[in-house]
């Protein structure tokens, strides 16, 4: 974008917190106006943004540019320029983008293609069969009873799952809890322990989780699983315990 192009030329950015600038902005490298939210065509917000812009230009931007040291250089301005070029140019550049896409997507995709095409596309054929099974029989999968217990500071969960026409190896059963304070979600893969003696197609899954959070924070869920599949891209179905 134009804001990224200006970096290598020693320019500074003053913009709303939108697009790349929402990710790149730091007080040391430029300026921002607005609150980072969308406000549509509200004339009142346009007027407020304009007032903030002119005030910022008058109080900081123009002042720093014309404030010169004994050598006649705008030292504060040049300090921002150095910070901007040093911090932002390596990150917001086409070379970084191409490298990340190549290493993170293109090379793995090529390797995955070769794997699926080898041995007369044996892996690809098994994936196709698995995907067809999921499409045909997903609506036959449902939860049974969920039994939480606590012992010695740990949660013990047992969940009954009716697989319908699918096999245990075609699915994954997990316990999930939302993240706390901006962290990562808590996720525990359940293991199948035994088949039910009374219900055809039912399996009992279990998991053991440290009781650092209430049992009510966790919800069981089921989604398709195949070791060679790109998930959830190739199978986005998911079933949550109600």
mmCIF file of C-alpha atoms in Angstrom:
data_model
loop_
_atom_site.group_PDB
_atom_site.id
_atom_site.type_symbol
_atom_site.label_atom_id
_atom_site.label_comp_id
_atom_site.label_asym_id
_atom_site.label_seq_id
_atom_site.Cartn_x
_atom_site.Cartn_y
_atom_site.Cartn_z
ATOM 1 C CA UNK A 1 0.000 0.000 0.000
ATOM 2 C CA UNK A 2 1.031 3.625 -0.213
ATOM 3 C CA UNK A 3 1.665 3.697 3.527
ATOM 4 C CA UNK A 4 4.086 0.777 3.239
ATOM 5 C CA UNK A 5 5.889 2.260 0.227
ATOM 6 C CA UNK A 6 6.688 5.446 2.119
ATOM 7 C CA UNK A 7 8.686 3.516 4.741
ATOM 8 C CA UNK A 8 11.748 2.861 2.592
ATOM 9 C CA UNK A 9 11.790 6.482 1.483
ATOM 10 C CA UNK A 10 12.053 7.824 5.011
ATOM 11 C CA UNK A 11 8.497 9.075 5.220
ATOM 12 C CA UNK A 12 6.276 8.898 8.288
ATOM 13 C CA UNK A 13 2.676 7.755 8.523
ATOM 14 C CA UNK A 14 -0.243 9.609 10.046
ATOM 15 C CA UNK A 15 -3.437 7.660 9.537
ATOM 16 C CA UNK A 16 -6.479 6.072 11.079
ATOM 17 C CA UNK A 17 -6.024 2.669 12.718
ATOM 18 C CA UNK A 18 -7.169 0.796 9.650
ATOM 19 C CA UNK A 19 -5.587 -1.879 7.476
ATOM 20 C CA UNK A 20 -1.863 -2.382 7.912
ATOM 21 C CA UNK A 21 -1.460 0.702 10.131
ATOM 22 C CA UNK A 22 -3.643 -0.895 12.811
ATOM 23 C CA UNK A 23 -0.976 -3.601 13.067
ATOM 24 C CA UNK A 24 2.089 -1.419 12.533
ATOM 25 C CA UNK A 25 1.401 1.696 14.598
ATOM 26 C CA UNK A 26 3.598 2.551 17.554
ATOM 27 C CA UNK A 27 3.995 6.021 19.083
ATOM 28 C CA UNK A 28 7.692 5.992 18.151
ATOM 29 C CA UNK A 29 7.128 5.496 14.408
ATOM 30 C CA UNK A 30 4.210 7.752 13.470
ATOM 31 C CA UNK A 31 0.831 9.129 14.460
ATOM 32 C CA UNK A 32 -2.769 8.016 14.479
ATOM 33 C CA UNK A 33 -6.216 9.575 14.706
ATOM 34 C CA UNK A 34 -9.611 8.125 15.559
ATOM 35 C CA UNK A 35 -10.498 5.225 17.809
ATOM 36 C CA UNK A 36 -9.937 2.356 15.375
ATOM 37 C CA UNK A 37 -13.661 1.661 14.984
ATOM 38 C CA UNK A 38 -15.931 1.918 11.930
ATOM 39 C CA UNK A 39 -18.456 4.762 12.098
ATOM 40 C CA UNK A 40 -19.968 4.733 8.608
ATOM 41 C CA UNK A 41 -20.844 8.068 7.053
ATOM 42 C CA UNK A 42 -21.545 9.864 10.333
ATOM 43 C CA UNK A 43 -20.730 13.585 9.716
ATOM 44 C CA UNK A 44 -20.077 14.100 13.432
ATOM 45 C CA UNK A 45 -17.232 11.554 13.370
ATOM 46 C CA UNK A 46 -15.822 13.110 10.196
ATOM 47 C CA UNK A 47 -15.766 16.489 11.945
ATOM 48 C CA UNK A 48 -14.141 15.003 15.042
ATOM 49 C CA UNK A 49 -11.477 13.244 12.952
ATOM 50 C CA UNK A 50 -10.760 16.454 11.062
ATOM 51 C CA UNK A 51 -10.391 18.416 14.291
ATOM 52 C CA UNK A 52 -8.070 15.773 15.725
ATOM 53 C CA UNK A 53 -6.012 15.720 12.532
ATOM 54 C CA UNK A 54 -5.502 19.491 12.371
ATOM 55 C CA UNK A 55 -4.702 19.643 16.073
ATOM 56 C CA UNK A 56 -2.158 16.826 15.763
ATOM 57 C CA UNK A 57 -0.532 18.488 12.760
ATOM 58 C CA UNK A 58 -0.282 21.797 14.578
ATOM 59 C CA UNK A 59 0.897 20.499 17.960
ATOM 60 C CA UNK A 60 3.248 17.654 16.975
ATOM 61 C CA UNK A 61 3.835 16.848 13.312
ATOM 62 C CA UNK A 62 4.698 20.274 11.884
ATOM 63 C CA UNK A 63 6.410 21.339 15.118
ATOM 64 C CA UNK A 64 8.748 18.336 15.055
ATOM 65 C CA UNK A 65 9.568 18.773 11.386
ATOM 66 C CA UNK A 66 10.596 22.404 11.775
ATOM 67 C CA UNK A 67 12.296 22.072 15.178
ATOM 68 C CA UNK A 68 15.995 22.111 14.288
ATOM 69 C CA UNK A 69 19.127 21.462 16.310
ATOM 70 C CA UNK A 70 22.432 23.376 16.145
ATOM 71 C CA UNK A 71 23.303 21.583 12.903
ATOM 72 C CA UNK A 72 19.999 22.615 11.358
ATOM 73 C CA UNK A 73 18.563 19.096 11.474
ATOM 74 C CA UNK A 74 15.133 18.065 12.818
ATOM 75 C CA UNK A 75 16.538 15.558 15.330
ATOM 76 C CA UNK A 76 13.193 14.405 16.770
ATOM 77 C CA UNK A 77 11.748 13.957 13.286
ATOM 78 C CA UNK A 78 14.771 12.009 12.108
ATOM 79 C CA UNK A 79 14.567 9.853 15.233
ATOM 80 C CA UNK A 80 11.055 8.808 14.219
ATOM 81 C CA UNK A 81 12.254 8.169 10.668
ATOM 82 C CA UNK A 82 15.006 5.865 11.928
ATOM 83 C CA UNK A 83 12.604 4.007 14.198
ATOM 84 C CA UNK A 84 10.064 3.662 11.393
ATOM 85 C CA UNK A 85 12.593 2.318 8.894
ATOM 86 C CA UNK A 86 14.255 -0.005 11.414
ATOM 87 C CA UNK A 87 11.089 -1.478 12.910
ATOM 88 C CA UNK A 88 8.606 -1.485 10.049
ATOM 89 C CA UNK A 89 10.501 -1.849 6.760
ATOM 90 C CA UNK A 90 11.655 -5.464 7.379
ATOM 91 C CA UNK A 91 8.178 -6.541 8.441
ATOM 92 C CA UNK A 92 5.954 -4.711 5.953
ATOM 93 C CA UNK A 93 7.792 -5.630 2.773
ATOM 94 C CA UNK A 94 7.117 -7.782 -0.276
ATOM 95 C CA UNK A 95 10.223 -9.882 0.441
ATOM 96 C CA UNK A 96 8.879 -10.841 3.858
ATOM 97 C CA UNK A 97 5.463 -11.610 2.407
ATOM 98 C CA UNK A 98 6.858 -13.789 -0.373
ATOM 99 C CA UNK A 99 9.138 -15.630 2.057
ATOM 100 C CA UNK A 100 6.321 -16.349 4.513
ATOM 101 C CA UNK A 101 3.913 -17.475 1.798
ATOM 102 C CA UNK A 102 6.591 -19.694 0.234
ATOM 103 C CA UNK A 103 7.720 -21.286 3.491
ATOM 104 C CA UNK A 104 4.309 -21.447 5.156
ATOM 105 C CA UNK A 105 2.022 -22.315 2.233
ATOM 106 C CA UNK A 106 3.544 -22.954 -1.205
ATOM 107 C CA UNK A 107 6.285 -25.428 -0.185
ATOM 108 C CA UNK A 108 4.012 -27.384 2.217
ATOM 109 C CA UNK A 109 1.287 -27.465 -0.461
ATOM 110 C CA UNK A 110 3.736 -28.831 -3.035
ATOM 111 C CA UNK A 111 4.976 -31.468 -0.577
ATOM 112 C CA UNK A 112 1.402 -32.441 0.260
ATOM 113 C CA UNK A 113 0.569 -32.768 -3.436
ATOM 114 C CA UNK A 114 3.556 -35.076 -4.043
ATOM 115 C CA UNK A 115 2.539 -37.181 -1.044
ATOM 116 C CA UNK A 116 -1.041 -37.507 -2.247
ATOM 117 C CA UNK A 117 -0.020 -38.276 -5.823
ATOM 118 C CA UNK A 118 2.553 -40.928 -4.938
ATOM 119 C CA UNK A 119 1.854 -44.669 -5.254
ATOM 120 C CA UNK A 120 -0.844 -44.067 -7.831
ATOM 121 C CA UNK A 121 -2.564 -41.470 -5.622
ATOM 122 C CA UNK A 122 -3.208 -43.901 -2.780
ATOM 123 C CA UNK A 123 -3.333 -41.155 -0.143
ATOM 124 C CA UNK A 124 -5.511 -38.962 -2.341
ATOM 125 C CA UNK A 125 -7.941 -41.829 -2.906
ATOM 126 C CA UNK A 126 -8.196 -42.552 0.822
ATOM 127 C CA UNK A 127 -8.882 -38.874 1.514
ATOM 128 C CA UNK A 128 -11.609 -38.820 -1.118
ATOM 129 C CA UNK A 129 -13.249 -41.894 0.421
ATOM 130 C CA UNK A 130 -13.043 -40.348 3.899
ATOM 131 C CA UNK A 131 -14.522 -37.070 2.675
ATOM 132 C CA UNK A 132 -17.397 -38.914 0.996
ATOM 133 C CA UNK A 133 -18.093 -40.884 4.176
ATOM 134 C CA UNK A 134 -18.231 -37.677 6.214
ATOM 135 C CA UNK A 135 -20.643 -36.070 3.745
ATOM 136 C CA UNK A 136 -22.962 -39.087 3.698
ATOM 137 C CA UNK A 137 -23.033 -39.938 7.385
ATOM 138 C CA UNK A 138 -22.242 -36.808 9.406
ATOM 139 C CA UNK A 139 -25.900 -36.357 10.334
ATOM 140 C CA UNK A 140 -25.863 -39.754 12.073
ATOM 141 C CA UNK A 141 -23.323 -38.591 14.671
ATOM 142 C CA UNK A 142 -24.611 -37.312 18.029
ATOM 143 C CA UNK A 143 -23.716 -37.046 21.691
ATOM 144 C CA UNK A 144 -25.024 -39.191 24.510
ATOM 145 C CA UNK A 145 -24.427 -38.697 28.225
ATOM 146 C CA UNK A 146 -21.578 -36.546 29.551
ATOM 147 C CA UNK A 147 -20.227 -37.541 32.977
ATOM 148 C CA UNK A 148 -17.842 -35.093 34.700
ATOM 149 C CA UNK A 149 -16.107 -36.096 37.913
ATOM 150 C CA UNK A 150 -13.404 -34.488 40.042
ATOM 151 C CA UNK A 151 -10.714 -36.326 41.966
ATOM 152 C CA UNK A 152 -7.347 -35.267 43.399
ATOM 153 C CA UNK A 153 -7.524 -31.849 41.807
ATOM 154 C CA UNK A 154 -8.299 -33.156 38.310
ATOM 155 C CA UNK A 155 -11.396 -33.317 36.127
ATOM 156 C CA UNK A 156 -12.321 -36.724 34.706
ATOM 157 C CA UNK A 157 -14.744 -36.579 31.784
ATOM 158 C CA UNK A 158 -16.555 -39.498 30.168
ATOM 159 C CA UNK A 159 -18.619 -38.815 27.051
ATOM 160 C CA UNK A 160 -20.803 -41.208 25.121
ATOM 161 C CA UNK A 161 -20.696 -40.604 21.362
ATOM 162 C CA UNK A 162 -22.953 -42.274 18.809
ATOM 163 C CA UNK A 163 -20.918 -42.602 15.633
ATOM 164 C CA UNK A 164 -23.709 -43.737 13.356
ATOM 165 C CA UNK A 165 -22.132 -45.061 10.160
ATOM 166 C CA UNK A 166 -18.689 -43.562 10.819
ATOM 167 C CA UNK A 167 -15.632 -45.162 12.415
ATOM 168 C CA UNK A 168 -13.724 -43.782 15.443
ATOM 169 C CA UNK A 169 -10.630 -43.121 13.328
ATOM 170 C CA UNK A 170 -12.650 -40.837 11.032
ATOM 171 C CA UNK A 171 -13.464 -38.403 13.861
ATOM 172 C CA UNK A 172 -11.851 -36.574 16.747
ATOM 173 C CA UNK A 173 -13.612 -35.856 20.050
ATOM 174 C CA UNK A 174 -12.283 -32.944 22.108
ATOM 175 C CA UNK A 175 -13.011 -30.915 25.214
ATOM 176 C CA UNK A 176 -12.798 -27.184 24.528
ATOM 177 C CA UNK A 177 -12.798 -24.107 26.783
ATOM 178 C CA UNK A 178 -12.711 -20.465 25.695
ATOM 179 C CA UNK A 179 -9.474 -18.529 26.284
ATOM 180 C CA UNK A 180 -9.024 -16.460 29.431
ATOM 181 C CA UNK A 181 -7.673 -12.899 29.384
ATOM 182 C CA UNK A 182 -6.679 -13.015 25.724
ATOM 183 C CA UNK A 183 -4.813 -16.319 26.004
ATOM 184 C CA UNK A 184 -5.250 -19.437 23.893
ATOM 185 C CA UNK A 185 -8.214 -21.827 24.092
ATOM 186 C CA UNK A 186 -7.891 -24.889 26.311
ATOM 187 C CA UNK A 187 -8.145 -28.019 24.190
ATOM 188 C CA UNK A 188 -7.944 -31.663 25.225
ATOM 189 C CA UNK A 189 -8.241 -34.546 22.768
ATOM 190 C CA UNK A 190 -10.347 -37.368 24.206
ATOM 191 C CA UNK A 191 -9.439 -41.013 23.770
ATOM 192 C CA UNK A 192 -11.888 -43.764 22.958
ATOM 193 C CA UNK A 193 -12.032 -46.251 25.789
ATOM 194 C CA UNK A 194 -14.668 -48.825 24.981
ATOM 195 C CA UNK A 195 -17.760 -49.549 22.944
ATOM 196 C CA UNK A 196 -21.120 -49.434 24.652
ATOM 197 C CA UNK A 197 -22.651 -52.828 25.274
ATOM 198 C CA UNK A 198 -26.202 -51.514 25.032
ATOM 199 C CA UNK A 199 -26.190 -49.099 22.078
ATOM 200 C CA UNK A 200 -25.024 -50.038 18.615
ATOM 201 C CA UNK A 201 -22.496 -47.587 17.235
ATOM 202 C CA UNK A 202 -21.836 -45.873 20.576
ATOM 203 C CA UNK A 203 -18.362 -45.296 21.954
ATOM 204 C CA UNK A 204 -17.206 -43.974 25.319
ATOM 205 C CA UNK A 205 -14.523 -41.287 25.214
ATOM 206 C CA UNK A 206 -12.584 -40.046 28.217
ATOM 207 C CA UNK A 207 -10.228 -37.226 29.160
ATOM 208 C CA UNK A 208 -8.332 -36.157 32.261
ATOM 209 C CA UNK A 209 -7.764 -32.416 32.744
ATOM 210 C CA UNK A 210 -6.150 -30.446 35.615
ATOM 211 C CA UNK A 211 -8.887 -28.674 37.591
ATOM 212 C CA UNK A 212 -7.468 -25.200 37.073
ATOM 213 C CA UNK A 213 -10.851 -24.167 35.662
ATOM 214 C CA UNK A 214 -14.430 -25.195 36.497
ATOM 215 C CA UNK A 215 -15.765 -28.239 34.666
ATOM 216 C CA UNK A 216 -18.580 -26.056 33.345
ATOM 217 C CA UNK A 217 -16.031 -24.112 31.263
ATOM 218 C CA UNK A 218 -15.488 -27.159 29.035
ATOM 219 C CA UNK A 219 -17.687 -28.291 26.177
ATOM 220 C CA UNK A 220 -17.291 -31.478 24.173
ATOM 221 C CA UNK A 221 -17.137 -31.242 20.401
ATOM 222 C CA UNK A 222 -16.667 -33.592 17.455
ATOM 223 C CA UNK A 223 -15.104 -32.849 14.098
ATOM 224 C CA UNK A 224 -13.885 -34.946 11.173
ATOM 225 C CA UNK A 225 -10.287 -36.104 11.386
ATOM 226 C CA UNK A 226 -7.852 -37.657 8.964
ATOM 227 C CA UNK A 227 -4.103 -37.470 9.479
ATOM 228 C CA UNK A 228 -3.398 -36.394 5.893
ATOM 229 C CA UNK A 229 -6.249 -33.885 5.593
ATOM 230 C CA UNK A 230 -5.903 -30.106 5.746
ATOM 231 C CA UNK A 231 -8.347 -29.255 8.506
ATOM 232 C CA UNK A 232 -10.705 -27.488 8.740
ATOM 233 C CA UNK A 233 -10.242 -26.543 5.060
ATOM 234 C CA UNK A 234 -11.182 -29.977 3.724
ATOM 235 C CA UNK A 235 -13.800 -30.824 6.348
ATOM 236 C CA UNK A 236 -15.341 -27.972 8.294
ATOM 237 C CA UNK A 237 -18.165 -29.911 9.983
ATOM 238 C CA UNK A 238 -18.305 -29.599 13.752
ATOM 239 C CA UNK A 239 -20.779 -30.852 16.355
ATOM 240 C CA UNK A 240 -20.982 -29.283 19.817
ATOM 241 C CA UNK A 241 -22.375 -30.901 22.932
ATOM 242 C CA UNK A 242 -25.693 -29.255 23.826
#
